Structures are given as C-alpha cells and as structure tokens.
Tab-separated table of C-alpha atoms and ligand atoms in Angstrom:
chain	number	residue	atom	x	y	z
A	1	UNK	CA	-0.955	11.204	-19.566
A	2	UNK	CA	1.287	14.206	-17.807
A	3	UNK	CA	2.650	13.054	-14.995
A	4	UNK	CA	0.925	15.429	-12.890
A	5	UNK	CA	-2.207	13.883	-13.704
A	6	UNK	CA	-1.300	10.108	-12.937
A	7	UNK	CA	0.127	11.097	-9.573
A	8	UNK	CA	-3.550	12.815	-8.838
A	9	UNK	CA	-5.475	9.739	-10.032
A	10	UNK	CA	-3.443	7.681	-8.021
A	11	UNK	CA	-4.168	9.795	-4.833
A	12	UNK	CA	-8.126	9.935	-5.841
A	13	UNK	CA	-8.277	6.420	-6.315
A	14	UNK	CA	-6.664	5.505	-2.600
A	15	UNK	CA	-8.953	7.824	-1.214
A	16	UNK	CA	-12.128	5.993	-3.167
A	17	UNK	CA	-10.836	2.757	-1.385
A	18	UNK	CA	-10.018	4.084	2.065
A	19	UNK	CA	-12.142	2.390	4.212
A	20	UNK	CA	-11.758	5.074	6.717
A	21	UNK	CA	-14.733	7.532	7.097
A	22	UNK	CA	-14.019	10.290	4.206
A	23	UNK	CA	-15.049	12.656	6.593
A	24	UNK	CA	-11.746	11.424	8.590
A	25	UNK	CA	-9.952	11.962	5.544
A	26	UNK	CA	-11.093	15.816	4.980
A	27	UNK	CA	-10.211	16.444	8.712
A	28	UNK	CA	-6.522	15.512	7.745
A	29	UNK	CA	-6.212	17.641	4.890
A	30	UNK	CA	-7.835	20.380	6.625
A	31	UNK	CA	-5.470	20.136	9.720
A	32	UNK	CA	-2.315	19.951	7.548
A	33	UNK	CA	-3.565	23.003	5.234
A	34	UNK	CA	-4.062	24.677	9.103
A	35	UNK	CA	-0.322	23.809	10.386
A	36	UNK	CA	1.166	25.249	6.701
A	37	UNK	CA	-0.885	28.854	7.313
A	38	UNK	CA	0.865	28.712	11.101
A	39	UNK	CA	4.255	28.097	9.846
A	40	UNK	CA	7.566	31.004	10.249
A	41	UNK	CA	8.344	32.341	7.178
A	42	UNK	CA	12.051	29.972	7.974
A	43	UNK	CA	10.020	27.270	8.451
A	44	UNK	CA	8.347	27.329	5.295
A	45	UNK	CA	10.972	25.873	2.761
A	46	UNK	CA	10.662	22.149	5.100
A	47	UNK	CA	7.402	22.206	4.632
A	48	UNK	CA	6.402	19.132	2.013
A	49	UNK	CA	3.205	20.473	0.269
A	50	UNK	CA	1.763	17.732	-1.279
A	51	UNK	CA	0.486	17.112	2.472
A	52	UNK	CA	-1.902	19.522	1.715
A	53	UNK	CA	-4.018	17.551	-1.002
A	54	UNK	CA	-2.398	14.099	-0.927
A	55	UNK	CA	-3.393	12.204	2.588
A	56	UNK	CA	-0.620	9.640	1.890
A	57	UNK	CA	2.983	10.386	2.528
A	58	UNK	CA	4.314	7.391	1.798
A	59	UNK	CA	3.443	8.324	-2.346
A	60	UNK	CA	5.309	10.936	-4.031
A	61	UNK	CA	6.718	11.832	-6.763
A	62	UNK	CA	10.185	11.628	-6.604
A	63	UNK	CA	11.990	12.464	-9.267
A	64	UNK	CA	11.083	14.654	-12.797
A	65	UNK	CA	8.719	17.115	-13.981
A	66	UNK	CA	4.939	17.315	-12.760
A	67	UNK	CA	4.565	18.004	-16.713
A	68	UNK	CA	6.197	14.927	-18.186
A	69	UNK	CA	3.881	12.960	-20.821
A	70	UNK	CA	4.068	9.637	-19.485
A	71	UNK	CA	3.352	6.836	-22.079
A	72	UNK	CA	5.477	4.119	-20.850
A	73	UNK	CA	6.337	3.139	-17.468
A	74	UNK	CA	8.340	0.160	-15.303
A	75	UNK	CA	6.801	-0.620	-12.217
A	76	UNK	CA	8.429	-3.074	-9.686
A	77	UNK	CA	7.350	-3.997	-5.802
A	78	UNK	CA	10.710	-2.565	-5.039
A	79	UNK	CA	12.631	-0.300	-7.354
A	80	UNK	CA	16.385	-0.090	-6.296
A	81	UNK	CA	19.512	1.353	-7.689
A	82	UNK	CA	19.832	-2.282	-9.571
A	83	UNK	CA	16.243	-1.762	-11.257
A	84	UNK	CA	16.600	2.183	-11.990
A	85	UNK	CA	20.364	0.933	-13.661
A	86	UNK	CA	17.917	-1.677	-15.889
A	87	UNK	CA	15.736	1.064	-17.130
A	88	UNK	CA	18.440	3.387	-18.209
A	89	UNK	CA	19.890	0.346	-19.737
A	90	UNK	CA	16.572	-0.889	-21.514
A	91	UNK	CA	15.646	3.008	-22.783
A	92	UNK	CA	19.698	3.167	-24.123
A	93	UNK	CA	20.342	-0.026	-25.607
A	94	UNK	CA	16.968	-1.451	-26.103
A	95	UNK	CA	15.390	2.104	-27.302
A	96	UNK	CA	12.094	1.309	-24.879
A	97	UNK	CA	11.475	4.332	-24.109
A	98	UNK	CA	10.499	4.209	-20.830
A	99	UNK	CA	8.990	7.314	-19.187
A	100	UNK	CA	8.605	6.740	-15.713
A	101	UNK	CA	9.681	4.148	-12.893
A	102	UNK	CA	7.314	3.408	-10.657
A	103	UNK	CA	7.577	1.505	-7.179
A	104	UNK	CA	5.363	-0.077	-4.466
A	105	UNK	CA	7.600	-0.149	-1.803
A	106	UNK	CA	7.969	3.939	-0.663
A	107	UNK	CA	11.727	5.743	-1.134
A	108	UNK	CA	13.102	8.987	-0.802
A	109	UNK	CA	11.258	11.040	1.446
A	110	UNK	CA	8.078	8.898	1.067
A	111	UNK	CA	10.101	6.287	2.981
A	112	UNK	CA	11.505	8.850	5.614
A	113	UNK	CA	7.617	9.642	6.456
A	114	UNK	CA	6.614	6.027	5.991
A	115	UNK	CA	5.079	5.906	10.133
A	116	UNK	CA	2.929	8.886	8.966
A	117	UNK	CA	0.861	6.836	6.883
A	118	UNK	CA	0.273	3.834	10.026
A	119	UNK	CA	-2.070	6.175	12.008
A	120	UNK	CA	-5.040	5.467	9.308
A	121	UNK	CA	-4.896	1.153	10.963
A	122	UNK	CA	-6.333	2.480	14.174
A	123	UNK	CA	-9.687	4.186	12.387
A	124	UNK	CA	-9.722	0.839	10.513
A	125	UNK	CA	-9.338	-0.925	13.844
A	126	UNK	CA	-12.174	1.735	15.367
A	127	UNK	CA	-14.710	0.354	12.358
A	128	UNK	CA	-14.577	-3.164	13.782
A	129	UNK	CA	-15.186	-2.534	17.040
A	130	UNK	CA	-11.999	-1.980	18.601
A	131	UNK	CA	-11.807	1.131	20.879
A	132	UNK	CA	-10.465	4.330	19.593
A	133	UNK	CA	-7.961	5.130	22.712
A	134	UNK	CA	-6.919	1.558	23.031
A	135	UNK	CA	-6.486	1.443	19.237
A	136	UNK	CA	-4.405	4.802	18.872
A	137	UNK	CA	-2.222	4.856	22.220
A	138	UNK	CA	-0.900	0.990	20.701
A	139	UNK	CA	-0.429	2.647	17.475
A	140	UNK	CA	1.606	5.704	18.440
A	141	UNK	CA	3.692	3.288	20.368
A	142	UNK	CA	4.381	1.714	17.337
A	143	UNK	CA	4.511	4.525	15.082
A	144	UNK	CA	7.122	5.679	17.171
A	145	UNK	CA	9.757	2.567	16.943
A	146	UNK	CA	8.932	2.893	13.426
A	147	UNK	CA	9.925	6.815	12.922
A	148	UNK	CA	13.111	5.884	15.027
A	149	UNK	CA	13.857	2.704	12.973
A	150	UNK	CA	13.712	4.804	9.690
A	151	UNK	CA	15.507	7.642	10.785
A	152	UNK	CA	19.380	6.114	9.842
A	153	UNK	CA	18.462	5.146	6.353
A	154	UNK	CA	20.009	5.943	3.300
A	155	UNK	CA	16.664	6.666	1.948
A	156	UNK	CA	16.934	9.233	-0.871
A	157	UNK	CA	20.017	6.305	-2.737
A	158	UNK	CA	17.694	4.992	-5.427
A	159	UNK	CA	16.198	8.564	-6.159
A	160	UNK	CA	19.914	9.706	-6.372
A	161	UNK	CA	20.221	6.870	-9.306
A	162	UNK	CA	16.805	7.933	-11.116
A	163	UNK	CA	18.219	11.435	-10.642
A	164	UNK	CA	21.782	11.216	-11.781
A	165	UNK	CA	20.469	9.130	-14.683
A	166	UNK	CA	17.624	12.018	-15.479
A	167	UNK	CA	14.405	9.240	-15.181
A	168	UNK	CA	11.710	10.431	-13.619
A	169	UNK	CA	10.633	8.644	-10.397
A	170	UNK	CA	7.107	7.805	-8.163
A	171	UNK	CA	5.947	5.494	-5.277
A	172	UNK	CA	2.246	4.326	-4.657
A	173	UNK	CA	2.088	2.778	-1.586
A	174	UNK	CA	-0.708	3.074	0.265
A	175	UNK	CA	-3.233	3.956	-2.135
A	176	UNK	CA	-2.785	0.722	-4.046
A	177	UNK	CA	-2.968	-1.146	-0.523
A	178	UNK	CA	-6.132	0.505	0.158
A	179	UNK	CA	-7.590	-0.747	-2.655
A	180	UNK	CA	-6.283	-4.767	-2.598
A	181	UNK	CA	-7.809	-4.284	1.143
A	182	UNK	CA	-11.177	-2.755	-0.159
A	183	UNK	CA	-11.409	-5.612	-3.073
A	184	UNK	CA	-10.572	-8.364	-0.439
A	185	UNK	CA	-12.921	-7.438	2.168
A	186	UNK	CA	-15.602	-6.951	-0.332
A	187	UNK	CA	-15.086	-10.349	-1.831
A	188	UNK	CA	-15.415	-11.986	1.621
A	189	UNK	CA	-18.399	-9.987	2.534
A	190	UNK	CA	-20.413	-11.610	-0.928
A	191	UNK	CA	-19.206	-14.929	-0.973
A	192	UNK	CA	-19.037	-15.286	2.603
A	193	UNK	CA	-16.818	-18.156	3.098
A	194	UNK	CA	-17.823	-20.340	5.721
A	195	UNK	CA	-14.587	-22.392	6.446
A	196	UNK	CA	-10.828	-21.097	6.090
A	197	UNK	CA	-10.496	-23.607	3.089
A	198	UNK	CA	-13.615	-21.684	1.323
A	199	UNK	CA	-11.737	-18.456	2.161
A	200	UNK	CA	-8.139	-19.784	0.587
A	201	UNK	CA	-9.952	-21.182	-2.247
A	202	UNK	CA	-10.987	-18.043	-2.879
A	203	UNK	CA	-7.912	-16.561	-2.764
A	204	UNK	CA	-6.547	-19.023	-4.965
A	205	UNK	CA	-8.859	-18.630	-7.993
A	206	UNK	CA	-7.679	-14.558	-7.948
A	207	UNK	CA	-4.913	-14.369	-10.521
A	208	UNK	CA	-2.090	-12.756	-9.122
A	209	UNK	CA	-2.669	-15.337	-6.019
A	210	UNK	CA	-2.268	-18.256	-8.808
A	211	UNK	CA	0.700	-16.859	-10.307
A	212	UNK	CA	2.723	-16.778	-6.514
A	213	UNK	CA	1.369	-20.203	-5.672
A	214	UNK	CA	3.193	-21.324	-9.323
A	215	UNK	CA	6.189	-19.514	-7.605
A	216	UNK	CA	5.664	-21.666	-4.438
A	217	UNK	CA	4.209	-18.607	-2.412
A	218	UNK	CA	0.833	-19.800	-2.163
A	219	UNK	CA	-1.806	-18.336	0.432
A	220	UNK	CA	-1.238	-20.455	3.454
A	221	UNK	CA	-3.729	-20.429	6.978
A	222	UNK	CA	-0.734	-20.352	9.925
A	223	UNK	CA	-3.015	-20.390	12.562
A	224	UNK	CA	-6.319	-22.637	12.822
A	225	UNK	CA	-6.899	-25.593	10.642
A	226	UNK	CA	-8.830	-25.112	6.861
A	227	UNK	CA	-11.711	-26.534	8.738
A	228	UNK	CA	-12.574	-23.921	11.400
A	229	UNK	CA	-14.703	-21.663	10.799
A	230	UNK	CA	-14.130	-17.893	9.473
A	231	UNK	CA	-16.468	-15.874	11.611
A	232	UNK	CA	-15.830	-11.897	11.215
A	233	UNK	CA	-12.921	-11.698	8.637
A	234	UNK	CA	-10.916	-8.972	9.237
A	235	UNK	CA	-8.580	-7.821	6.027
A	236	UNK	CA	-5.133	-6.528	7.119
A	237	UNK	CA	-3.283	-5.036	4.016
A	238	UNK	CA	-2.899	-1.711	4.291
A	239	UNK	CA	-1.335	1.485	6.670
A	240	UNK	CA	2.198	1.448	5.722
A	241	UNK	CA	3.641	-1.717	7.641
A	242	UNK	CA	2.732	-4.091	10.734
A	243	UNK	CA	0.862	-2.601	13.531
A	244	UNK	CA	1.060	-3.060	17.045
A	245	UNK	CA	2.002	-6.827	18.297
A	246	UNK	CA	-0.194	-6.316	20.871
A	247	UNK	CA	-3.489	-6.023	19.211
A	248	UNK	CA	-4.411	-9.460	18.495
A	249	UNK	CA	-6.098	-9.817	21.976
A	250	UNK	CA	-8.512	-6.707	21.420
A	251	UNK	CA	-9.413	-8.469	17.649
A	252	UNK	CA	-10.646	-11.182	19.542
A	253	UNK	CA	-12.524	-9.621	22.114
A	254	UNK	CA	-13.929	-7.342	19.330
A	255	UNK	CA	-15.500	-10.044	17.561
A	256	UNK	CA	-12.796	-11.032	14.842
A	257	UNK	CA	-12.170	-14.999	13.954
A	258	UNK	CA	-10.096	-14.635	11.108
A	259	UNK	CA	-7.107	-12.276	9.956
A	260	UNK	CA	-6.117	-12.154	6.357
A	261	UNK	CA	-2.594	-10.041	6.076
A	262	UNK	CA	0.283	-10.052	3.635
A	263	UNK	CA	3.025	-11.042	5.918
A	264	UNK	CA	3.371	-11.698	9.630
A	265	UNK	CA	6.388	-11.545	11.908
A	266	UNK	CA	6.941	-14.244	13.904
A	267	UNK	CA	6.286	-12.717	17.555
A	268	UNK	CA	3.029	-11.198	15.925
A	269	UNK	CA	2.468	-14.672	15.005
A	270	UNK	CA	2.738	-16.185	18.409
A	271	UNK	CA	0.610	-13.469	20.160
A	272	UNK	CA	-2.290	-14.427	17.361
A	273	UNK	CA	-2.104	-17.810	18.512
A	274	UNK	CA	-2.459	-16.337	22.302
A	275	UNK	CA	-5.123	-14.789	20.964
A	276	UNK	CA	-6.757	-17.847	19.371
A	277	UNK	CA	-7.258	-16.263	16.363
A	278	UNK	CA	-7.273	-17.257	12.881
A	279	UNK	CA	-4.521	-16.377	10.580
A	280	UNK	CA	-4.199	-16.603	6.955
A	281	UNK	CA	-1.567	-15.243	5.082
A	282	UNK	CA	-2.203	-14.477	1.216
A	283	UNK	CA	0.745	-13.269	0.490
A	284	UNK	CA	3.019	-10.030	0.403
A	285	UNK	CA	4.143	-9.902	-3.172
A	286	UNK	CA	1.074	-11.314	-4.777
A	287	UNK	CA	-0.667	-9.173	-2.746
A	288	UNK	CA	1.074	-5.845	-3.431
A	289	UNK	CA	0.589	-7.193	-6.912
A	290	UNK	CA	-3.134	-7.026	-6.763
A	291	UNK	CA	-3.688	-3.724	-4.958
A	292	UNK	CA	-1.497	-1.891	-7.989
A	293	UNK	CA	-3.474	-3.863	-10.611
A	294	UNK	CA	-6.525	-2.783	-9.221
A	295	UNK	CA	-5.210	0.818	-9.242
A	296	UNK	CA	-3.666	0.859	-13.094
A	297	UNK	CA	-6.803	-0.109	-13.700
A	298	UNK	CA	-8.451	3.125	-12.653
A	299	UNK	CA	-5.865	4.881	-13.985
A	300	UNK	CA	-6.187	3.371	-17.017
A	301	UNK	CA	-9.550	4.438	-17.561
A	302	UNK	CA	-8.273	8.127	-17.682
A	303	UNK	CA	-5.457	6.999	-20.379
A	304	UNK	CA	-3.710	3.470	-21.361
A	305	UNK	CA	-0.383	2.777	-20.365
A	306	UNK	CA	2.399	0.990	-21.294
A	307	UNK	CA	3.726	-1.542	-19.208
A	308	UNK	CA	7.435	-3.036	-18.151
A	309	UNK	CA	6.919	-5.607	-15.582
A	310	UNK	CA	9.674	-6.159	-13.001
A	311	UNK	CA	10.938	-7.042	-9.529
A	312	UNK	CA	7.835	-9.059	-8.759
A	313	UNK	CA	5.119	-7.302	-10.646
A	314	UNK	CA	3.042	-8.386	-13.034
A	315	UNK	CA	0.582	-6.237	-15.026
A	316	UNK	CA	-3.018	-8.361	-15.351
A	317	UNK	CA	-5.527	-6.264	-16.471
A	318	UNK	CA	-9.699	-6.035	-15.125
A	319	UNK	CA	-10.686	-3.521	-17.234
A	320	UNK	CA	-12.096	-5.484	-20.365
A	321	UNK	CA	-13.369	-8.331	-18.303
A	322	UNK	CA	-15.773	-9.374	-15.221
A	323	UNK	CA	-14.301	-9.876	-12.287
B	401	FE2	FE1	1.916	-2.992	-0.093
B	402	FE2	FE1	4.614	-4.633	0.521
C-alpha cells in the first residue's frame, strides 16, 4: 500500500467514526479551504495543507515520501527517539525491513496543533444534551492552556531521529480514538449494562482490556460502587486530551450517570465526585490499543500489513472473526 493511500484511509476511517454530525465535519473543511483562498501570497508557505482534506491535525505524516510502498510497519502508543533508534536497529541488523513507524501519541507538528483537534468534545458534548455556548466557551478556555502548554516543546525531536535516520514517519491520533469511542458507545447501547459491574465485565471480556488487566491495568470504577446503576453512559475517549475540569456538573444536569474515559486527573476526579457522577476508567493504553486495532482493521481491508508491535501496542486482529 503507498503511503499516500494508508494516510487517506486512516483519515476516511476517523471520519466514518466521528460521532459528530458529518455535516459539522464538511463545514470544517470548507472553512479551512476558505481561509487558504484568503491567504497573502507571504503567507502561503505556513500554510499546512493537509487542513484542507484531513479534519484532524493531530495525524500527519511526518516524515518520507507520500509514494512509499508500505509493506511493513512498527507502531507504538508513543514512538520516541529510543523506539525510532530500535527500528533502524531491527531493519540494519535484523534485516526486517520495516517501512514505516507509526505512533498514537501525535509529534512533530501534529503535536504543536494538538488543541486544534479538542474543539470536536464540545459537538460531542452538544449530542448529549449539554448546551452548545456552555460547552464551547469551557472548551476554548481549555484549548487555550493547552496551545500555551505546548508551545515550549521540543516537538519536531523524534521526527529529527526518523529523519536523520531516512525512516519514514506518521501519527494517528484522533481518528483511531474516534473509533475505540464509536465501538464503546455502541457496545453499551446493545448490551445495555444495567450495573457498573455489568459495564466492567464488559470491558473485561474485550481483548486488549484482558491483556492490561494481565499487566495489572485493569478497568477500574473510581467513583460509585459496581452496584449503582449506569443510567446514560457517556464514552469519553476521544478529542485530543482532557477537556474542561469544569464540565462534570453540566454531565449531570444533562442526564449522564456514568463516564467511561481512558485516564482522569486527579482534580477532574474530585469535581466528578462533586458532581456525583459515575466514573469508570478502562484504561489509557489498552484503550489507545483498541481504537488503532479497530482502525488497521479497516485499513487492512484495502491491503494487509505487516506488523512490529511495540511501546504498548499490540496488533489483535477483527477482521476474520465476529466480534
Ligand atoms: Fe488515544
Ligand atoms: Fe493516549
């Protein structure tokens, strides 16, 4: 598969799971293929044009040719100068022939524009209830500490290895969160668990949920015992990182029992218990894990890969089998 093409399917297969209204999605493109016909002819060259087809900025690729035949890649939750050192090391001694690197967790100037990505969590917040203004003017405040907290990072050092080294170089974020939020929510809404025990055992007979729990990272409930009840489940996974600590009041008054997320910070933490609301954390890495299975599997359907596994991933198939 050229390179070119695994980068698009990745994109189309985010915007498949967004659980935004597509027509939301459309309006984005439009209004960023709008701002590019505006800009000086100086300002052109800063201009990063993949925002004109690719709604996500925190996936790029980073490093190589759009025409590269990928056959092989090494995909890792986070893929650091350490990891991108292992690859060259693995193609030169090992003759593995590794084509790409792939990471979860954004670099380079998909890190830089990380916040971009956050301002899809307030339509998600809008579907459940929550009130557009309320849910945008906390997420710009947030978006905001975010942009500032990125700004003095060495962000481009691990492209700088893949570069120097001449490996080409990608980041999926958000699409493969979309769709590890999609496949939650979607299991929740059939099965319907009634108490938070029903809801972690389902989480627990998921794969890449069995293989942290081995790991001792199991899915654990931090707030409310496994016999309340669930009520309206609402699936936190995706739109870059945390939102607002300040939302956990409006998910209650919205209607919302139960949040499932990744990871929570502690203050978040304490203002869900405020909130007396349910929380249940599945996990972050087995998580991630699970929203890029889900996507290699649609990619796969184009062309099969080959896979290295490493820094916390774990390549487990759906393709051949019901799940
Ligand atoms: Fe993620
Ligand atoms: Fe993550």
């Amino acid at each position: 598969m050229k390179l070119e093409n695994l980068y698009k399917k990745a994109i189309k297969t985010g915007i498949q799971n967004d659980l935004r209204d597509k027509e939301e999605i459309k309006k984005i493109l439009k209004e960023e293929k709008g701002k590019y016909k505006k800009l000086k002819d100086e300002e052109v060259e800063y201009f990063d044009k993949d925002r004109l087809f690719n709604p996500f900025s925190d996936t790029r690729v980073l490093n190589g040719d759009l025409n590269t035949d990928v056959n092989k890649v090494i995909v890792g939750i986070d893929m650091e100068v350490g990891e991108i050192i292992l690859t060259y090391l693995l193609n030169k001694e090992l003759e593995q022939k590794i084509d790409l690197i792939i990471s979860h967790h954004p670099e380079g100037f998909a890190l830089a524009r990380l916040y971009d990505v956050m301002k899809l969590q307030a339509d998600l917040l809008a579907n459940y209830g929550i009130t557009i203004s309320v849910a945008e003017q906390l997420m710009e405040k947030r978006i905001g500490e975010i942009e500032r907290r990125l700004m003095p990072v060495n962000h481009n050092r691990a492209v700088d290895a893949a570069k120097i080294l001449g490996i080409p170089m990608m980041c999926i974020h958000t699409p493969s969160d979309n769709c590890v939020t999609n496949y939650l929510k979607r299991i929740f809404e059939r099965k319907k668990p009634y108490k938070l025990k029903d809801l972690t055992k389902i989480l627990n007979k998921i794969p890449e949920y069995k293989k942290l729990a081995k790991l001792q990272v199991p899915p654990k409930i931090v707030n409310g015992s496994e016999d309340n009840k669930c009520g309206k489940i609402y699936v936190d996974m995706t739109g870059g990182t945390e939102g607002s600590k300040s939302i956990f009041e409006k998910y209650t008054s919205s209607g919302i029992s139960t949040l499932v997320c990744m990871h929570l910070s502690e203050d978040y933490l304490e203002n869900a218990k405020k909130a007396n609301l349910n929380v249940v954390i599945a996990g972050h890495i087995s998580s991630d894990v699970l929203g890029l299975n889900l996507l290699f599997d649609e990619i796969e359907k184009v062309e099969k890969l080959e896979f290295v596994n490493l820094s916390g991933f774990e390549r487990i198939s759906r393709n051949s089998k019901d799940s």
